[in-house]
Amino acid sequence: MSNSSDRSRPPISSAGLAGLLAWIGLLVALSWWMAQQAYRWLPVQASTAAPLVDGLFSFETGIGTFVFGGVVSVMAWVLIKHRAEKYDESDAEPIEGNTRLEVIWTVIPLLLVMAIAVYAMRVNTKLGVLGPMEHIHLANPVEDQGGYAADRLPAEQVEVIARQWSWEFSYPSVNVSTTELHLPVDQPVSFRLVSDDVIHGFYIPAFRLKQDVIPGRAINFNLTPTRQGRYRLRDSQFSGTWFAANQADVVVESPEAYQAWLKNAASQPLQPGLSDAVIEYGERKQLKNPGWATVPPAPPPQVNVPGSNSLPHDA
Amino acid sequence: MTSATFPPSPPENTSWSRYFGFNTDAKVIGIQYIVTAFFFFLIGGLLAMIIRGELITPPADLVDRTVYNGIYTMHGTIMLFLFIFPVLNGLNNLLIPTMIGAPDMAFPRLNAVAFWLVPIFGALLIGSFFVPGGPAYSGWWSYPPVSTQNPLGHFINGQGLWITAVALSGVSSIMGAINFVTTILRMRAPGMGFFRMPVYCWTALAAQSLQLIGLPALTGGAVMLLMDLSFGTSFYQPEGGGDPVLYQHFFWFYSHPAVYVIILPVFGIFSELFPVYSRKPLFGYVYVCLASFIIVALGLVVWVHHMFPSGVAQWMRNFFMFSTMLIAVPTGVKVFAWLGTIWRGKLRLTTPMLFCLGGLFNFVFAGITGIMLATVPVDIHVSNTYFVVGHFHYVIYGAAVMGIFAAIYHWFPKFIGRMPYEGLGKLHFLLTFIGANLNFLPMHPLGLMGMPRRVSSYDPEFAFWNVLASLGAFLLGVSIIPFLLNMVSAWVRGPKAPHNPWNAIGLEWLLPSPPPEDNFGEHVPTVISRPYGYGTGEPLVEHQAEIENQLTLEEARA
Ligand code: HEM
Ligand SMILES: [Cu+2]
Ligand SMILES: [Cu+2]
């Protein structure tokens, strides 16, 4: 209720100042708490990249909470305190601007976003997740490899072939092919990502990593899993009718279990791999009205281990 | 503005029929645009209900997967090209000439042609539901090679119609942009220098300049896509040596700035309305004006933030991350200016003010998730997930559509001449605000958990948040009922509006409601001060008191 009589109000009373400081303290505490909560909104951390990404996200959540809380507090205060009285048709005090304030609220956000950007760039450099570099003239040789920088030069390169609509993983050195990706824990792995048809997205949420698989290129992509378990790999770039069903399991296990799996896999005969699209397409063709035309799914790849996509997974 | 360039207006035609034909009065065209846009909004909304109906349970059980893909593609396309751009062009048509004291747009016939292209390409798009093979299904991005796959092999197909419609929409928008820019630059009232121009005109000028710079890239990219689809070229086909990522550059070079084409005028609306309903001048007017153009400049160099995972060099990722984050600064200047405006004001919580406050609340939230998306490592995780869908619906529904509703309630009395009903308006606001937050907030946890966007089915662990989102969506669907009721009943038999029901300051409020065909005609008042002189006692134009007396007298006589 600011009526026109208090035009020359004093800057701020000491009680007001104390209240303001207490409120800011509360906001800081809330922001801190939200930053801690942020970790819980994300899937389990299963790669070296995950803690880095999560740390950045938590930092951003904290700052974001503070900014949002600040703005909403001002709005709430105004709504409570500065409503016009029922029959008051008069204008408020015409404050048109304040250059010092303008400078302050330009510089503070500038510093804030730059702080976030610098933090993000450091994480970025550490991650070194990179896409295909072969067409970029400025690329320096180091940049040719993706993945966590410390993970360079892994022992084995797994070939990933994305299709409409299945994922095939092959381990050339041991001659194993599968539609369920197995990886040893704590060991860097390098992928060679290729697509047979359209753009797909290689995305394992528990690893926090994602890379588009672009037809006509082979993309090297490195990462290091750090937690044993079963995770989902999801296609993240819309790839047509069975896009949603284009998923696979990623099993991260101990090096011994991994070696045993590889050995066992190598001894299995080739059989059709997992492809929900092929199954659904078959059912669809039986229907009297099969619906709008669609690109027919590629035949399921011939693999040693098809895996299953109905097992419980950690993320 | 002499009568030599503008022949004396014929006696005013106030019949309904003028809205159904080729008319060159910007106010008629404005209303044609807005009504058409809301017609398509209802269709787009219906499609959204089907999307959310499908996603209320994990399996793909409500509609076939092909149908789902067509529906989400058409939802996005209709909402952008047939709702939001047309509705904003409608507001431009109503507001720009009246706010600057021009009798009409600079090129009235071009203006009408630009409008009539909208129902034409709208019919093309909607018609694509009925061609064999159904509508385009590759998302409003239409990334190749998915968009150049043509399973039926027909020459006439949904995707081809889609590209044609988008190209036509580009032509229409360029026509509009030329008109708005010229009108603002050349037809302002005497005395209205740039720094006496309402902020809405600044933001419209900024947004329409972006259209002129960006649209040719999209249209060119779309033509190449059509060649690939229909004539076997391989601009984007890897088999023929083309590069699908090239399309993404063309596409986003326009489509990122497009988000500013949408949001800048909404900033303009906020800047017009907060002062009226707080009874205070806009805080930091000059900074708010300039910030629009800083946003334009920065907005042109951020498009790669949509392509972080598609394989761009590390230096590009860092560069585009910095440039994107810089946009937070001029945007922040605006947000703080609005807070400064309402601070110690005398707030009136009318329907338009509620929509502005709700819109600001949602926009700040969207800004924070936007910063998260700008940082490469977080974006790598959440890009192409529901986090992004949540983020942009906060911007587009939470802020832009809310701002548009605010504008409609605020200027309805001016252009229709009747008052909308407050009760229905407040109900509309309440349902919209709750519905939008219930719909779009749950999308953020979904994205963080890793649920990709554009999926027709999903794993059961995502079920909880999806149920909430769908309930929110249905509430949003309901929220449109009081709005339509309000508009129709107020238009037909609402109380007659005085020339300035909100006691607002601006040239448009010195016109009768509704304004005559050529607005001020030859009697354009001379502007003598800045806009938003609430509480300063300074008149906006010469002889203001006489003009107002005259208007009030006429109202009393009627
Ligand atoms: C009731 C209101 C709305 C609901 C429930 C809704 C829901 C959705 C959903 C669930 C998607 C995700 C499709 C997907 O990516 O899987 C989507 C996409 C989209 N929506 Fe909405 N939406 C609404 C209103 C709007 C409005 C008002 C606009 C714009 C003015 C809009 C623009 C878009 C766009 C551009 C997409 C992206 C389509 C794509 O991914 O290609 N939506 N909407
Ligand atoms: Cu090159
Ligand atoms: Cu963008």
Short mmCIF file of N, CA and C in Angstrom, two decimals, chain A residues 82-193:
data_model
loop_
_atom_site.label_atom_id
_atom_site.label_comp_id
_atom_site.label_asym_id
_atom_site.label_seq_id
_atom_site.Cartn_x
_atom_site.Cartn_y
_atom_site.Cartn_z
N HIS A 82 1.71 -4.11 -3.18
CA HIS A 82 1.53 -2.97 -4.08
C HIS A 82 0.27 -3.05 -4.93
N ARG A 83 -0.78 -3.63 -4.36
CA ARG A 83 -2.04 -3.65 -5.11
C ARG A 83 -2.76 -2.32 -4.93
N ALA A 84 -3.42 -1.90 -5.99
CA ALA A 84 -4.19 -0.65 -5.89
C ALA A 84 -5.39 -0.88 -4.97
N GLU A 85 -5.73 0.12 -4.16
CA GLU A 85 -6.93 0.04 -3.35
C GLU A 85 -8.14 0.00 -4.25
N LYS A 86 -9.24 -0.49 -3.73
CA LYS A 86 -10.40 -0.73 -4.58
C LYS A 86 -10.80 0.47 -5.45
N TYR A 87 -10.93 1.64 -4.85
CA TYR A 87 -11.42 2.77 -5.65
C TYR A 87 -10.30 3.75 -5.98
N ASP A 88 -9.07 3.32 -5.79
CA ASP A 88 -7.94 4.20 -6.08
C ASP A 88 -7.65 4.16 -7.57
N GLU A 89 -7.96 5.26 -8.25
CA GLU A 89 -7.74 5.30 -9.70
C GLU A 89 -6.46 6.05 -10.04
N SER A 90 -5.73 6.47 -9.03
CA SER A 90 -4.59 7.34 -9.30
C SER A 90 -3.39 6.55 -9.79
N ASP A 91 -2.39 7.28 -10.28
CA ASP A 91 -1.17 6.64 -10.75
C ASP A 91 -0.19 6.46 -9.61
N ALA A 92 0.78 5.59 -9.81
CA ALA A 92 1.84 5.43 -8.82
C ALA A 92 2.94 6.44 -9.09
N GLU A 93 3.94 6.41 -8.25
CA GLU A 93 5.05 7.35 -8.42
C GLU A 93 5.81 7.03 -9.71
N PRO A 94 5.99 8.02 -10.60
CA PRO A 94 6.56 7.70 -11.92
C PRO A 94 8.08 7.54 -11.91
N ILE A 95 8.55 6.38 -11.50
CA ILE A 95 9.99 6.13 -11.56
C ILE A 95 10.30 5.58 -12.94
N GLU A 96 11.12 6.29 -13.71
CA GLU A 96 11.30 5.87 -15.09
C GLU A 96 12.52 5.02 -15.31
N GLY A 97 13.46 5.06 -14.36
CA GLY A 97 14.66 4.28 -14.58
C GLY A 97 15.73 4.68 -13.62
N ASN A 98 16.83 3.98 -13.70
CA ASN A 98 17.90 4.23 -12.78
C ASN A 98 19.14 3.60 -13.41
N THR A 99 20.02 4.45 -13.91
CA THR A 99 21.14 3.93 -14.69
C THR A 99 22.01 2.99 -13.87
N ARG A 100 22.20 3.33 -12.57
CA ARG A 100 23.07 2.49 -11.78
C ARG A 100 22.48 1.08 -11.66
N LEU A 101 21.17 1.05 -11.42
CA LEU A 101 20.52 -0.27 -11.34
C LEU A 101 20.67 -1.03 -12.65
N GLU A 102 20.49 -0.32 -13.77
CA GLU A 102 20.60 -0.99 -15.07
C GLU A 102 21.97 -1.61 -15.24
N VAL A 103 23.01 -0.85 -14.82
CA VAL A 103 24.36 -1.38 -14.96
C VAL A 103 24.52 -2.61 -14.07
N ILE A 104 24.01 -2.50 -12.84
CA ILE A 104 24.16 -3.63 -11.92
C ILE A 104 23.50 -4.87 -12.49
N TRP A 105 22.26 -4.70 -12.97
CA TRP A 105 21.59 -5.92 -13.43
C TRP A 105 21.94 -6.32 -14.84
N THR A 106 22.88 -5.60 -15.43
CA THR A 106 23.50 -6.14 -16.64
C THR A 106 24.76 -6.91 -16.27
N VAL A 107 25.52 -6.32 -15.35
CA VAL A 107 26.82 -6.91 -15.04
C VAL A 107 26.66 -8.21 -14.23
N ILE A 108 25.73 -8.22 -13.29
CA ILE A 108 25.60 -9.43 -12.46
C ILE A 108 25.20 -10.65 -13.29
N PRO A 109 24.16 -10.55 -14.11
CA PRO A 109 23.85 -11.72 -14.94
C PRO A 109 24.99 -12.08 -15.88
N LEU A 110 25.68 -11.06 -16.39
CA LEU A 110 26.80 -11.33 -17.29
C LEU A 110 27.85 -12.18 -16.58
N LEU A 111 28.20 -11.76 -15.36
CA LEU A 111 29.20 -12.52 -14.61
C LEU A 111 28.68 -13.93 -14.32
N LEU A 112 27.42 -13.99 -13.95
CA LEU A 112 26.84 -15.29 -13.61
C LEU A 112 26.88 -16.27 -14.78
N VAL A 113 26.40 -15.82 -15.95
CA VAL A 113 26.37 -16.76 -17.06
C VAL A 113 27.79 -17.08 -17.53
N MET A 114 28.70 -16.11 -17.40
CA MET A 114 30.06 -16.40 -17.80
C MET A 114 30.69 -17.43 -16.85
N ALA A 115 30.35 -17.32 -15.57
CA ALA A 115 30.86 -18.31 -14.62
C ALA A 115 30.35 -19.69 -15.01
N ILE A 116 29.07 -19.77 -15.32
CA ILE A 116 28.52 -21.07 -15.71
C ILE A 116 29.19 -21.56 -16.99
N ALA A 117 29.37 -20.64 -17.94
CA ALA A 117 29.94 -21.04 -19.23
C ALA A 117 31.37 -21.56 -19.06
N VAL A 118 32.14 -20.88 -18.20
CA VAL A 118 33.52 -21.31 -18.02
C VAL A 118 33.56 -22.69 -17.35
N TYR A 119 32.72 -22.86 -16.36
CA TYR A 119 32.60 -24.17 -15.71
C TYR A 119 32.25 -25.22 -16.77
N ALA A 120 31.24 -24.90 -17.57
CA ALA A 120 30.77 -25.87 -18.57
C ALA A 120 31.87 -26.18 -19.58
N MET A 121 32.66 -25.17 -19.93
CA MET A 121 33.70 -25.40 -20.91
C MET A 121 34.77 -26.32 -20.34
N ARG A 122 35.05 -26.17 -19.05
CA ARG A 122 36.05 -27.06 -18.44
C ARG A 122 35.54 -28.50 -18.47
N VAL A 123 34.29 -28.68 -18.10
CA VAL A 123 33.71 -30.03 -18.15
C VAL A 123 33.78 -30.57 -19.57
N ASN A 124 33.45 -29.69 -20.49
CA ASN A 124 33.45 -30.02 -21.89
C ASN A 124 34.80 -30.54 -22.36
N THR A 125 35.85 -29.83 -21.95
CA THR A 125 37.19 -30.21 -22.35
C THR A 125 37.55 -31.57 -21.76
N LYS A 126 37.18 -31.76 -20.49
CA LYS A 126 37.47 -33.03 -19.84
C LYS A 126 36.75 -34.16 -20.53
N LEU A 127 35.48 -33.91 -20.86
CA LEU A 127 34.71 -34.94 -21.52
C LEU A 127 35.26 -35.24 -22.91
N GLY A 128 35.55 -34.16 -23.62
CA GLY A 128 36.03 -34.32 -24.98
C GLY A 128 35.08 -35.07 -25.87
N VAL A 129 33.80 -35.12 -25.52
CA VAL A 129 32.86 -35.82 -26.40
C VAL A 129 32.81 -35.08 -27.70
N LEU A 130 33.14 -35.76 -28.72
CA LEU A 130 33.20 -35.09 -30.01
C LEU A 130 32.50 -35.87 -31.06
N GLY A 131 32.06 -35.14 -32.01
CA GLY A 131 31.42 -35.77 -33.14
C GLY A 131 32.42 -36.04 -34.23
N PRO A 132 31.93 -36.25 -35.42
CA PRO A 132 32.78 -36.58 -36.55
C PRO A 132 33.62 -35.36 -36.92
N MET A 133 34.88 -35.54 -37.01
CA MET A 133 35.73 -34.39 -37.26
C MET A 133 36.29 -34.37 -38.66
N GLU A 134 36.07 -35.43 -39.39
CA GLU A 134 36.84 -35.57 -40.63
C GLU A 134 36.57 -34.44 -41.62
N HIS A 135 35.42 -33.78 -41.50
CA HIS A 135 35.13 -32.75 -42.49
C HIS A 135 35.49 -31.35 -41.99
N ILE A 136 36.13 -31.29 -40.84
CA ILE A 136 36.42 -29.96 -40.31
C ILE A 136 37.89 -29.66 -40.46
N HIS A 137 38.16 -28.63 -41.25
CA HIS A 137 39.55 -28.37 -41.61
C HIS A 137 40.37 -27.92 -40.41
N LEU A 138 39.72 -27.30 -39.44
CA LEU A 138 40.48 -26.75 -38.32
C LEU A 138 40.86 -27.81 -37.30
N ALA A 139 40.31 -28.99 -37.48
CA ALA A 139 40.50 -29.99 -36.44
C ALA A 139 41.98 -30.27 -36.18
N ASN A 140 42.34 -30.33 -34.92
CA ASN A 140 43.69 -30.78 -34.66
C ASN A 140 43.60 -32.26 -34.38
N PRO A 141 44.70 -32.98 -34.56
CA PRO A 141 44.63 -34.44 -34.57
C PRO A 141 44.03 -35.02 -33.29
N VAL A 142 44.30 -34.39 -32.17
CA VAL A 142 43.79 -34.93 -30.90
C VAL A 142 42.27 -34.98 -30.92
N GLU A 143 41.68 -33.96 -31.56
CA GLU A 143 40.24 -33.87 -31.55
C GLU A 143 39.57 -34.97 -32.36
N ASP A 144 40.36 -35.73 -33.06
CA ASP A 144 39.76 -36.77 -33.89
C ASP A 144 39.07 -37.85 -33.08
N GLN A 145 39.43 -37.96 -31.83
CA GLN A 145 38.83 -38.98 -31.00
C GLN A 145 37.82 -38.33 -30.07
N GLY A 146 36.70 -39.01 -29.89
CA GLY A 146 35.76 -38.50 -28.92
C GLY A 146 36.00 -39.14 -27.59
N GLY A 147 35.09 -38.91 -26.68
CA GLY A 147 35.14 -39.60 -25.40
C GLY A 147 35.93 -38.85 -24.35
N TYR A 148 35.90 -39.37 -23.18
CA TYR A 148 36.57 -38.81 -22.03
C TYR A 148 38.05 -38.75 -22.33
N ALA A 149 38.65 -37.59 -22.20
CA ALA A 149 40.01 -37.39 -22.70
C ALA A 149 40.98 -38.40 -22.09
N ALA A 150 40.78 -38.71 -20.80
CA ALA A 150 41.72 -39.60 -20.14
C ALA A 150 41.57 -41.04 -20.65
N ASP A 151 40.55 -41.28 -21.43
CA ASP A 151 40.27 -42.65 -21.86
C ASP A 151 40.87 -42.99 -23.21
N ARG A 152 41.67 -42.10 -23.74
CA ARG A 152 42.10 -42.32 -25.11
C ARG A 152 42.81 -43.66 -25.25
N LEU A 153 42.82 -44.14 -26.46
CA LEU A 153 43.50 -45.38 -26.80
C LEU A 153 42.98 -46.60 -26.05
N PRO A 154 41.74 -46.91 -26.20
CA PRO A 154 41.23 -48.12 -25.58
C PRO A 154 41.71 -49.35 -26.33
N ALA A 155 41.54 -50.48 -25.68
CA ALA A 155 42.08 -51.71 -26.24
C ALA A 155 41.28 -52.16 -27.46
N GLU A 156 39.97 -52.00 -27.38
CA GLU A 156 39.13 -52.62 -28.39
C GLU A 156 38.16 -51.61 -28.96
N GLN A 157 37.88 -51.70 -30.24
CA GLN A 157 36.87 -50.82 -30.80
C GLN A 157 35.62 -51.62 -31.16
N VAL A 158 34.50 -51.24 -30.53
CA VAL A 158 33.25 -51.93 -30.80
C VAL A 158 32.55 -51.20 -31.95
N GLU A 159 32.13 -51.97 -32.93
CA GLU A 159 31.43 -51.33 -34.03
C GLU A 159 29.93 -51.32 -33.73
N VAL A 160 29.31 -50.14 -33.88
CA VAL A 160 27.88 -50.00 -33.62
C VAL A 160 27.20 -49.67 -34.94
N ILE A 161 26.28 -50.52 -35.37
CA ILE A 161 25.56 -50.26 -36.61
C ILE A 161 24.11 -49.97 -36.27
N ALA A 162 23.67 -48.74 -36.61
CA ALA A 162 22.29 -48.38 -36.35
C ALA A 162 21.49 -48.54 -37.63
N ARG A 163 20.29 -49.09 -37.48
CA ARG A 163 19.43 -49.31 -38.64
C ARG A 163 18.01 -48.96 -38.27
N GLN A 164 17.17 -48.85 -39.29
CA GLN A 164 15.74 -48.79 -39.05
C GLN A 164 15.25 -50.22 -38.88
N TRP A 165 14.96 -50.85 -37.72
CA TRP A 165 15.16 -50.23 -36.45
C TRP A 165 15.77 -51.26 -35.52
N SER A 166 17.06 -51.29 -35.50
CA SER A 166 17.74 -52.17 -34.55
C SER A 166 19.16 -51.66 -34.33
N TRP A 167 19.75 -52.10 -33.24
CA TRP A 167 21.14 -51.76 -32.95
C TRP A 167 21.96 -53.04 -33.01
N GLU A 168 23.03 -53.01 -33.76
CA GLU A 168 23.90 -54.18 -33.81
C GLU A 168 25.28 -53.77 -33.31
N PHE A 169 25.83 -54.63 -32.42
CA PHE A 169 27.17 -54.34 -31.88
C PHE A 169 28.09 -55.47 -32.28
N SER A 170 29.26 -55.11 -32.83
CA SER A 170 30.15 -56.22 -33.16
C SER A 170 31.55 -55.97 -32.62
N TYR A 171 32.15 -57.05 -32.19
CA TYR A 171 33.49 -57.03 -31.61
C TYR A 171 34.38 -57.73 -32.62
N PRO A 172 35.01 -56.97 -33.54
CA PRO A 172 35.69 -57.60 -34.67
C PRO A 172 36.81 -58.56 -34.25
N SER A 173 37.57 -58.22 -33.19
CA SER A 173 38.74 -59.04 -32.86
C SER A 173 38.34 -60.45 -32.42
N VAL A 174 37.15 -60.59 -31.85
CA VAL A 174 36.75 -61.93 -31.41
C VAL A 174 35.60 -62.49 -32.25
N ASN A 175 35.22 -61.69 -33.27
CA ASN A 175 34.20 -62.18 -34.18
C ASN A 175 32.85 -62.43 -33.49
N VAL A 176 32.46 -61.50 -32.63
CA VAL A 176 31.18 -61.65 -31.93
C VAL A 176 30.26 -60.52 -32.38
N SER A 177 29.02 -60.87 -32.61
CA SER A 177 27.99 -59.88 -32.96
C SER A 177 26.83 -60.05 -32.01
N THR A 178 26.20 -58.95 -31.63
CA THR A 178 25.13 -59.06 -30.65
C THR A 178 24.16 -57.89 -30.78
N THR A 179 22.96 -58.06 -30.27
CA THR A 179 22.05 -56.91 -30.16
C THR A 179 21.90 -56.51 -28.69
N GLU A 180 22.80 -57.01 -27.85
CA GLU A 180 22.86 -56.56 -26.46
C GLU A 180 24.31 -56.20 -26.21
N LEU A 181 24.55 -54.93 -25.92
CA LEU A 181 25.93 -54.46 -25.78
C LEU A 181 26.50 -54.85 -24.42
N HIS A 182 27.67 -55.50 -24.42
CA HIS A 182 28.35 -55.82 -23.16
C HIS A 182 29.65 -55.04 -23.07
N LEU A 183 29.90 -54.50 -21.88
CA LEU A 183 31.11 -53.71 -21.68
C LEU A 183 31.72 -54.06 -20.34
N PRO A 184 33.05 -54.10 -20.27
CA PRO A 184 33.70 -54.31 -18.98
C PRO A 184 33.72 -53.02 -18.18
N VAL A 185 33.52 -53.14 -16.88
CA VAL A 185 33.48 -51.94 -16.04
C VAL A 185 34.88 -51.33 -15.93
N ASP A 186 34.91 -50.01 -15.80
CA ASP A 186 36.16 -49.27 -15.58
C ASP A 186 37.19 -49.42 -16.68
N GLN A 187 36.78 -49.85 -17.84
CA GLN A 187 37.74 -49.88 -18.94
C GLN A 187 37.25 -49.01 -20.08
N PRO A 188 38.16 -48.17 -20.59
CA PRO A 188 37.75 -47.32 -21.69
C PRO A 188 37.32 -48.16 -22.88
N VAL A 189 36.29 -47.71 -23.55
CA VAL A 189 35.87 -48.42 -24.74
C VAL A 189 35.70 -47.40 -25.85
N SER A 190 36.02 -47.83 -27.04
CA SER A 190 35.86 -46.94 -28.18
C SER A 190 34.83 -47.54 -29.12
N PHE A 191 33.95 -46.71 -29.58
CA PHE A 191 32.93 -47.16 -30.52
C PHE A 191 33.20 -46.58 -31.89
N ARG A 192 32.80 -47.35 -32.89
CA ARG A 192 32.80 -46.80 -34.24
C ARG A 192 31.34 -46.81 -34.66
N LEU A 193 30.76 -45.61 -34.75
CA LEU A 193 29.32 -45.51 -34.98
C LEU A 193 29.02 -45.32 -36.46
#
